[in-house]
mmCIF file of C-alpha atoms in Angstrom:
data_model
loop_
_atom_site.group_PDB
_atom_site.id
_atom_site.type_symbol
_atom_site.label_atom_id
_atom_site.label_comp_id
_atom_site.label_asym_id
_atom_site.label_seq_id
_atom_site.Cartn_x
_atom_site.Cartn_y
_atom_site.Cartn_z
ATOM 1 C CA UNK A 1 1.967 -2.007 1.629
ATOM 2 C CA UNK A 2 0.880 -2.518 -1.970
ATOM 3 C CA UNK A 3 3.816 -4.784 -2.770
ATOM 4 C CA UNK A 4 3.292 -6.889 0.351
ATOM 5 C CA UNK A 5 -0.483 -7.232 0.484
ATOM 6 C CA UNK A 6 -2.263 -6.338 -2.774
ATOM 7 C CA UNK A 7 -0.952 -9.069 -5.078
ATOM 8 C CA UNK A 8 -3.464 -11.743 -4.100
ATOM 9 C CA UNK A 9 -6.541 -9.535 -4.676
ATOM 10 C CA UNK A 10 -8.529 -8.674 -7.798
ATOM 11 C CA UNK A 11 -8.689 -5.144 -9.229
ATOM 12 C CA UNK A 12 -11.876 -4.243 -7.353
ATOM 13 C CA UNK A 13 -10.524 -5.248 -3.937
ATOM 14 C CA UNK A 14 -7.203 -3.510 -4.638
ATOM 15 C CA UNK A 15 -8.990 -0.252 -5.400
ATOM 16 C CA UNK A 16 -11.083 -0.540 -2.240
ATOM 17 C CA UNK A 17 -7.997 -1.165 -0.102
ATOM 18 C CA UNK A 18 -6.095 1.711 -1.692
ATOM 19 C CA UNK A 19 -9.028 4.040 -1.044
ATOM 20 C CA UNK A 20 -9.053 3.043 2.634
ATOM 21 C CA UNK A 21 -5.295 3.623 2.852
ATOM 22 C CA UNK A 22 -5.516 7.033 1.179
ATOM 23 C CA UNK A 23 -8.342 8.072 3.506
ATOM 24 C CA UNK A 24 -6.204 7.018 6.469
ATOM 25 C CA UNK A 25 -3.253 9.031 5.147
ATOM 26 C CA UNK A 26 -5.498 12.091 4.908
ATOM 27 C CA UNK A 27 -6.857 11.465 8.391
ATOM 28 C CA UNK A 28 -3.339 11.258 9.830
ATOM 29 C CA UNK A 29 -2.200 14.211 7.670
ATOM 30 C CA UNK A 30 0.700 12.249 6.242
ATOM 31 C CA UNK A 31 2.226 13.691 3.034
ATOM 32 C CA UNK A 32 1.547 11.571 -0.048
ATOM 33 C CA UNK A 33 0.891 11.832 -3.771
ATOM 34 C CA UNK A 34 -2.742 12.153 -4.794
ATOM 35 C CA UNK A 35 -4.051 8.981 -6.411
ATOM 36 C CA UNK A 36 -0.979 6.975 -5.429
ATOM 37 C CA UNK A 37 -1.041 3.300 -6.401
ATOM 38 C CA UNK A 38 1.324 0.462 -7.256
ATOM 39 C CA UNK A 39 1.114 1.314 -10.951
ATOM 40 C CA UNK A 40 1.786 5.046 -10.614
ATOM 41 C CA UNK A 41 4.531 4.687 -7.990
ATOM 42 C CA UNK A 42 6.557 1.816 -9.467
ATOM 43 C CA UNK A 43 5.770 2.305 -13.160
ATOM 44 C CA UNK A 44 8.672 1.930 -15.600
ATOM 45 C CA UNK A 45 7.242 2.533 -19.115
ATOM 46 C CA UNK A 46 10.164 0.992 -21.014
ATOM 47 C CA UNK A 47 10.207 -2.135 -18.877
ATOM 48 C CA UNK A 48 6.413 -2.528 -19.042
ATOM 49 C CA UNK A 49 6.526 -2.196 -22.822
ATOM 50 C CA UNK A 50 9.182 -4.929 -23.009
ATOM 51 C CA UNK A 51 7.090 -7.180 -20.750
ATOM 52 C CA UNK A 52 4.032 -6.726 -22.956
ATOM 53 C CA UNK A 53 6.073 -7.649 -26.020
ATOM 54 C CA UNK A 54 7.075 -10.822 -24.154
ATOM 55 C CA UNK A 55 3.451 -11.786 -23.625
ATOM 56 C CA UNK A 56 2.402 -9.974 -20.447
ATOM 57 C CA UNK A 57 -1.311 -9.071 -20.745
ATOM 58 C CA UNK A 58 -1.707 -5.305 -21.046
ATOM 59 C CA UNK A 59 -4.536 -4.915 -18.518
ATOM 60 C CA UNK A 60 -3.825 -2.949 -15.329
ATOM 61 C CA UNK A 61 -4.045 -5.995 -13.040
ATOM 62 C CA UNK A 62 -1.364 -7.921 -14.928
ATOM 63 C CA UNK A 63 0.937 -4.895 -15.197
ATOM 64 C CA UNK A 64 0.606 -4.237 -11.453
ATOM 65 C CA UNK A 65 1.366 -7.898 -10.759
ATOM 66 C CA UNK A 66 4.535 -7.680 -12.852
ATOM 67 C CA UNK A 67 5.640 -4.508 -11.032
ATOM 68 C CA UNK A 68 5.028 -6.179 -7.662
ATOM 69 C CA UNK A 69 6.933 -9.287 -8.790
ATOM 70 C CA UNK A 70 10.031 -7.276 -9.698
ATOM 71 C CA UNK A 71 9.955 -5.134 -6.528
ATOM 72 C CA UNK A 72 9.075 -7.748 -3.904
ATOM 73 C CA UNK A 73 11.695 -9.363 -1.673
ATOM 74 C CA UNK A 74 10.003 -12.765 -1.618
ATOM 75 C CA UNK A 75 9.792 -15.172 -4.544
ATOM 76 C CA UNK A 76 6.505 -14.953 -6.485
ATOM 77 C CA UNK A 77 3.781 -17.601 -6.409
ATOM 78 C CA UNK A 78 1.358 -16.812 -9.230
ATOM 79 C CA UNK A 79 -2.284 -17.943 -9.252
ATOM 80 C CA UNK A 80 -2.527 -18.547 -12.981
ATOM 81 C CA UNK A 81 -5.459 -20.753 -14.087
ATOM 82 C CA UNK A 82 -5.367 -19.410 -17.668
ATOM 83 C CA UNK A 83 -1.573 -19.813 -18.016
ATOM 84 C CA UNK A 84 -0.884 -16.178 -18.984
ATOM 85 C CA UNK A 85 1.767 -15.593 -16.317
ATOM 86 C CA UNK A 86 3.440 -18.916 -17.152
ATOM 87 C CA UNK A 87 3.643 -17.945 -20.813
ATOM 88 C CA UNK A 88 5.052 -14.505 -19.942
ATOM 89 C CA UNK A 89 7.778 -15.911 -17.672
ATOM 90 C CA UNK A 90 8.776 -18.452 -20.328
ATOM 91 C CA UNK A 91 9.104 -15.779 -23.010
ATOM 92 C CA UNK A 92 10.837 -13.273 -20.737
ATOM 93 C CA UNK A 93 13.539 -15.657 -19.492
ATOM 94 C CA UNK A 94 13.760 -17.473 -22.859
ATOM 95 C CA UNK A 95 16.360 -20.245 -23.217
ATOM 96 C CA UNK A 96 17.944 -19.628 -19.818
ATOM 97 C CA UNK A 97 14.857 -20.854 -17.968
ATOM 98 C CA UNK A 98 14.754 -24.261 -16.255
ATOM 99 C CA UNK A 99 11.171 -25.575 -15.987
ATOM 100 C CA UNK A 100 10.234 -28.204 -13.402
ATOM 101 C CA UNK A 101 7.179 -29.587 -11.607
ATOM 102 C CA UNK A 102 6.811 -30.676 -7.962
ATOM 103 C CA UNK A 103 6.627 -34.303 -9.114
ATOM 104 C CA UNK A 104 9.874 -34.078 -11.097
ATOM 105 C CA UNK A 105 12.419 -36.519 -9.601
ATOM 106 C CA UNK A 106 15.256 -34.177 -10.649
ATOM 107 C CA UNK A 107 13.748 -31.151 -8.886
ATOM 108 C CA UNK A 108 16.498 -30.725 -6.289
ATOM 109 C CA UNK A 109 19.277 -31.339 -8.799
ATOM 110 C CA UNK A 110 17.842 -28.709 -11.175
ATOM 111 C CA UNK A 111 17.536 -26.201 -8.334
ATOM 112 C CA UNK A 112 21.080 -26.841 -7.110
ATOM 113 C CA UNK A 113 22.496 -26.232 -10.599
ATOM 114 C CA UNK A 114 20.403 -23.099 -11.110
ATOM 115 C CA UNK A 115 21.386 -21.657 -7.723
ATOM 116 C CA UNK A 116 25.048 -22.351 -8.330
ATOM 117 C CA UNK A 117 25.163 -20.815 -11.825
ATOM 118 C CA UNK A 118 22.542 -18.096 -11.387
ATOM 119 C CA UNK A 119 19.838 -19.463 -13.705
ATOM 120 C CA UNK A 120 16.084 -18.751 -13.432
ATOM 121 C CA UNK A 121 13.761 -21.611 -12.450
ATOM 122 C CA UNK A 122 10.021 -21.934 -13.042
ATOM 123 C CA UNK A 123 8.223 -24.381 -10.739
ATOM 124 C CA UNK A 124 4.839 -24.911 -12.395
ATOM 125 C CA UNK A 125 1.647 -26.853 -11.588
ATOM 126 C CA UNK A 126 2.081 -26.233 -7.874
ATOM 127 C CA UNK A 127 -0.605 -27.528 -5.491
ATOM 128 C CA UNK A 128 -1.807 -26.062 -2.205
ATOM 129 C CA UNK A 129 1.285 -27.205 -0.320
ATOM 130 C CA UNK A 130 4.946 -26.466 -0.944
ATOM 131 C CA UNK A 131 7.562 -29.112 -0.277
ATOM 132 C CA UNK A 132 9.433 -28.244 2.964
ATOM 133 C CA UNK A 133 12.716 -28.970 1.172
ATOM 134 C CA UNK A 134 12.220 -25.647 -0.665
ATOM 135 C CA UNK A 135 12.057 -23.619 2.551
ATOM 136 C CA UNK A 136 15.743 -22.565 2.518
ATOM 137 C CA UNK A 137 15.174 -21.065 -0.939
ATOM 138 C CA UNK A 138 11.905 -19.357 -0.026
ATOM 139 C CA UNK A 139 13.441 -17.842 3.110
ATOM 140 C CA UNK A 140 16.811 -17.196 1.426
ATOM 141 C CA UNK A 141 18.634 -18.889 4.273
ATOM 142 C CA UNK A 142 22.112 -18.099 3.014
ATOM 143 C CA UNK A 143 25.292 -17.949 5.076
ATOM 144 C CA UNK A 144 28.905 -17.025 4.456
ATOM 145 C CA UNK A 145 31.795 -19.485 4.372
ATOM 146 C CA UNK A 146 35.269 -18.029 3.767
ATOM 147 C CA UNK A 147 33.784 -14.983 2.067
ATOM 148 C CA UNK A 148 31.492 -16.992 -0.219
ATOM 149 C CA UNK A 149 27.704 -16.962 0.116
ATOM 150 C CA UNK A 150 26.288 -20.469 0.536
ATOM 151 C CA UNK A 151 22.948 -22.205 1.061
ATOM 152 C CA UNK A 152 22.024 -25.670 2.312
ATOM 153 C CA UNK A 153 19.510 -27.510 0.132
ATOM 154 C CA UNK A 154 18.468 -31.145 0.486
ATOM 155 C CA UNK A 155 21.445 -31.981 2.679
ATOM 156 C CA UNK A 156 23.992 -30.404 0.293
ATOM 157 C CA UNK A 157 25.794 -27.106 0.792
ATOM 158 C CA UNK A 158 26.142 -25.183 -2.460
ATOM 159 C CA UNK A 159 27.315 -21.730 -3.497
ATOM 160 C CA UNK A 160 24.628 -19.067 -3.897
ATOM 161 C CA UNK A 161 24.478 -16.807 -6.956
ATOM 162 C CA UNK A 162 22.590 -13.526 -6.636
ATOM 163 C CA UNK A 163 21.556 -13.936 -10.287
ATOM 164 C CA UNK A 164 19.315 -16.883 -9.344
ATOM 165 C CA UNK A 165 15.576 -16.267 -9.795
ATOM 166 C CA UNK A 166 12.692 -18.485 -8.689
ATOM 167 C CA UNK A 167 9.140 -18.391 -10.029
ATOM 168 C CA UNK A 168 6.171 -20.534 -8.992
ATOM 169 C CA UNK A 169 2.798 -20.906 -10.719
ATOM 170 C CA UNK A 170 -0.371 -22.819 -9.914
ATOM 171 C CA UNK A 171 -3.320 -23.609 -12.177
ATOM 172 C CA UNK A 172 -5.696 -23.816 -9.220
ATOM 173 C CA UNK A 173 -8.328 -21.041 -9.620
ATOM 174 C CA UNK A 174 -8.898 -20.560 -5.887
ATOM 175 C CA UNK A 175 -6.068 -22.160 -3.883
ATOM 176 C CA UNK A 176 -6.091 -22.013 -0.103
ATOM 177 C CA UNK A 177 -2.564 -21.604 1.189
ATOM 178 C CA UNK A 178 -1.809 -21.755 4.886
ATOM 179 C CA UNK A 179 -0.574 -18.614 6.688
ATOM 180 C CA UNK A 180 2.796 -20.368 7.096
ATOM 181 C CA UNK A 181 3.060 -20.530 3.292
ATOM 182 C CA UNK A 182 1.759 -17.062 2.451
ATOM 183 C CA UNK A 183 4.367 -15.321 4.614
ATOM 184 C CA UNK A 184 7.159 -17.048 2.668
ATOM 185 C CA UNK A 185 6.086 -16.047 -0.853
ATOM 186 C CA UNK A 186 4.593 -13.125 -2.781
ATOM 187 C CA UNK A 187 1.140 -14.236 -3.897
ATOM 188 C CA UNK A 188 0.058 -12.747 -7.229
ATOM 189 C CA UNK A 189 -3.395 -13.240 -8.704
ATOM 190 C CA UNK A 190 -3.236 -13.449 -12.521
ATOM 191 C CA UNK A 191 -6.781 -14.816 -12.828
ATOM 192 C CA UNK A 192 -8.518 -13.199 -15.820
ATOM 193 C CA UNK A 193 -11.525 -11.104 -14.765
ATOM 194 C CA UNK A 194 -14.213 -9.658 -17.092
ATOM 195 C CA UNK A 195 -12.661 -6.188 -16.669
ATOM 196 C CA UNK A 196 -9.186 -7.502 -17.418
ATOM 197 C CA UNK A 197 -10.397 -9.444 -20.444
ATOM 198 C CA UNK A 198 -12.130 -6.314 -21.744
ATOM 199 C CA UNK A 199 -8.871 -4.347 -21.431
ATOM 200 C CA UNK A 200 -6.900 -7.094 -23.194
ATOM 201 C CA UNK A 201 -9.429 -7.292 -26.052
ATOM 202 C CA UNK A 202 -9.405 -3.509 -26.440
ATOM 203 C CA UNK A 203 -5.601 -3.496 -26.647
ATOM 204 C CA UNK A 204 -5.712 -6.248 -29.286
ATOM 205 C CA UNK A 205 -8.296 -4.348 -31.345
ATOM 206 C CA UNK A 206 -6.243 -1.146 -31.172
ATOM 207 C CA UNK A 207 -3.125 -2.981 -32.386
ATOM 208 C CA UNK A 208 -5.033 -4.562 -35.281
ATOM 209 C CA UNK A 209 -7.265 -1.660 -36.329
ATOM 210 C CA UNK A 210 -5.319 1.452 -35.257
ATOM 211 C CA UNK A 211 -1.656 0.596 -35.281
ATOM 212 C CA UNK A 212 -0.894 4.329 -35.473
ATOM 213 C CA UNK A 213 -2.380 4.807 -31.995
ATOM 214 C CA UNK A 214 -0.305 1.935 -30.647
ATOM 215 C CA UNK A 215 2.847 3.429 -32.188
ATOM 216 C CA UNK A 216 1.984 6.805 -30.665
ATOM 217 C CA UNK A 217 1.487 5.223 -27.243
ATOM 218 C CA UNK A 218 4.835 3.391 -27.447
ATOM 219 C CA UNK A 219 6.576 6.609 -28.493
ATOM 220 C CA UNK A 220 5.079 8.459 -25.520
ATOM 221 C CA UNK A 221 6.219 5.696 -23.165
ATOM 222 C CA UNK A 222 9.793 5.870 -24.454
ATOM 223 C CA UNK A 223 9.903 9.689 -24.319
ATOM 224 C CA UNK A 224 8.434 9.723 -20.818
ATOM 225 C CA UNK A 225 11.104 7.276 -19.629
ATOM 226 C CA UNK A 226 13.877 9.385 -21.200
ATOM 227 C CA UNK A 227 12.582 12.551 -19.560
ATOM 228 C CA UNK A 228 12.370 10.849 -16.180
ATOM 229 C CA UNK A 229 15.969 9.631 -16.559
ATOM 230 C CA UNK A 230 17.121 13.151 -17.465
ATOM 231 C CA UNK A 231 15.297 14.578 -14.450
ATOM 232 C CA UNK A 232 16.951 11.992 -12.202
ATOM 233 C CA UNK A 233 20.361 12.953 -13.601
ATOM 234 C CA UNK A 234 19.744 16.616 -12.838
ATOM 235 C CA UNK A 235 18.691 15.810 -9.294
ATOM 236 C CA UNK A 236 21.857 13.757 -8.776
ATOM 237 C CA UNK A 237 23.957 16.601 -10.151
ATOM 238 C CA UNK A 238 22.416 19.065 -7.711
ATOM 239 C CA UNK A 239 23.039 16.719 -4.783
ATOM 240 C CA UNK A 240 26.639 16.205 -5.857
ATOM 241 C CA UNK A 241 27.246 19.952 -5.967
ATOM 242 C CA UNK A 242 25.687 20.470 -2.553
ATOM 243 C CA UNK A 243 27.749 17.626 -1.073
ATOM 244 C CA UNK A 244 31.059 19.114 -2.261
ATOM 245 C CA UNK A 245 32.730 20.230 0.979
ATOM 246 C CA UNK A 246 35.529 22.084 -0.809
ATOM 247 C CA UNK A 247 33.247 24.964 -1.696
ATOM 248 C CA UNK A 248 30.535 26.971 -0.006
ATOM 249 C CA UNK A 249 27.346 26.719 -2.093
ATOM 250 C CA UNK A 250 26.284 30.216 -1.034
ATOM 251 C CA UNK A 251 29.572 31.773 -2.159
ATOM 252 C CA UNK A 252 30.261 29.835 -5.367
ATOM 253 C CA UNK A 253 28.801 31.521 -8.449
ATOM 254 C CA UNK A 254 29.157 28.304 -10.449
ATOM 255 C CA UNK A 255 27.110 26.337 -7.946
ATOM 256 C CA UNK A 256 24.392 28.997 -7.792
ATOM 257 C CA UNK A 257 24.150 29.212 -11.603
ATOM 258 C CA UNK A 258 24.083 25.431 -11.961
ATOM 259 C CA UNK A 259 21.375 25.121 -9.330
ATOM 260 C CA UNK A 260 19.262 27.755 -11.085
ATOM 261 C CA UNK A 261 19.678 26.062 -14.463
ATOM 262 C CA UNK A 262 18.948 22.649 -12.993
ATOM 263 C CA UNK A 263 15.813 23.906 -11.273
ATOM 264 C CA UNK A 264 14.557 25.535 -14.479
ATOM 265 C CA UNK A 265 15.303 22.433 -16.529
ATOM 266 C CA UNK A 266 13.674 20.136 -13.984
ATOM 267 C CA UNK A 267 10.506 22.237 -14.053
ATOM 268 C CA UNK A 268 10.398 22.012 -17.854
ATOM 269 C CA UNK A 269 10.884 18.254 -17.756
ATOM 270 C CA UNK A 270 8.203 17.807 -15.101
ATOM 271 C CA UNK A 271 5.731 19.685 -17.309
ATOM 272 C CA UNK A 272 6.657 17.513 -20.297
ATOM 273 C CA UNK A 273 6.335 14.337 -18.232
ATOM 274 C CA UNK A 274 2.853 15.331 -17.021
ATOM 275 C CA UNK A 275 1.745 16.164 -20.570
ATOM 276 C CA UNK A 276 3.076 12.858 -21.898
ATOM 277 C CA UNK A 277 1.363 10.871 -19.140
ATOM 278 C CA UNK A 278 -1.948 12.668 -19.707
ATOM 279 C CA UNK A 279 -1.745 12.060 -23.454
ATOM 280 C CA UNK A 280 -0.897 8.385 -22.884
#
């Protein structure tokens, strides 16, 4: 729900919606994590740190937007009047990125080349309407011909690379997109709010005045990610042992010992992860 619907809203509206959803989960007695949100559920500390180094603003709204962007099935359309998302995409994709505008006469040719060779494309300065010629891309209307995945764009049939990525940004502060458009894209609101600006300024001050705190935070993020990866490996190991049909888990001493050790280790890692997250 968060990935599909929250992207277009500001922080305040997102929190209000999440509260309503959590209350409904409690009412229906559905199991869920306390305080669940897009940030806590999808967070990847190492990836977020890399994004921030590439220019992603460090406020919660921007980080949530980035997490939604990388977990959504539809291509992102970013409301970006201050140009922060545009700058981040440019720095993240670096030299591989093809940048075009709706008025560019070579738009279709650039898209065809990018789709064929799996290059990222940034369509910037978008208005309130999207050219219908882009619909096959937005809807990912691919089909298979002799085992190869293809797509029809502007009257031409070209091969489709799964490495292709498509980003759209608009400088309009309050665009009004039709329902037909909003269901084809993932709308993300990168508009800077007073709360977001305060968080960004605080992060900048910390980096300048207390670099030791910033280094400590980065170290905690890296350690937390490593511990989560180790915990995931232990869980996979347990599942692999239980799935082995050649032995009975209840009769194999090796399996029982491994399960006990894995459980103990996982509990230790979970404690360390919680401590690291609280400290961060």
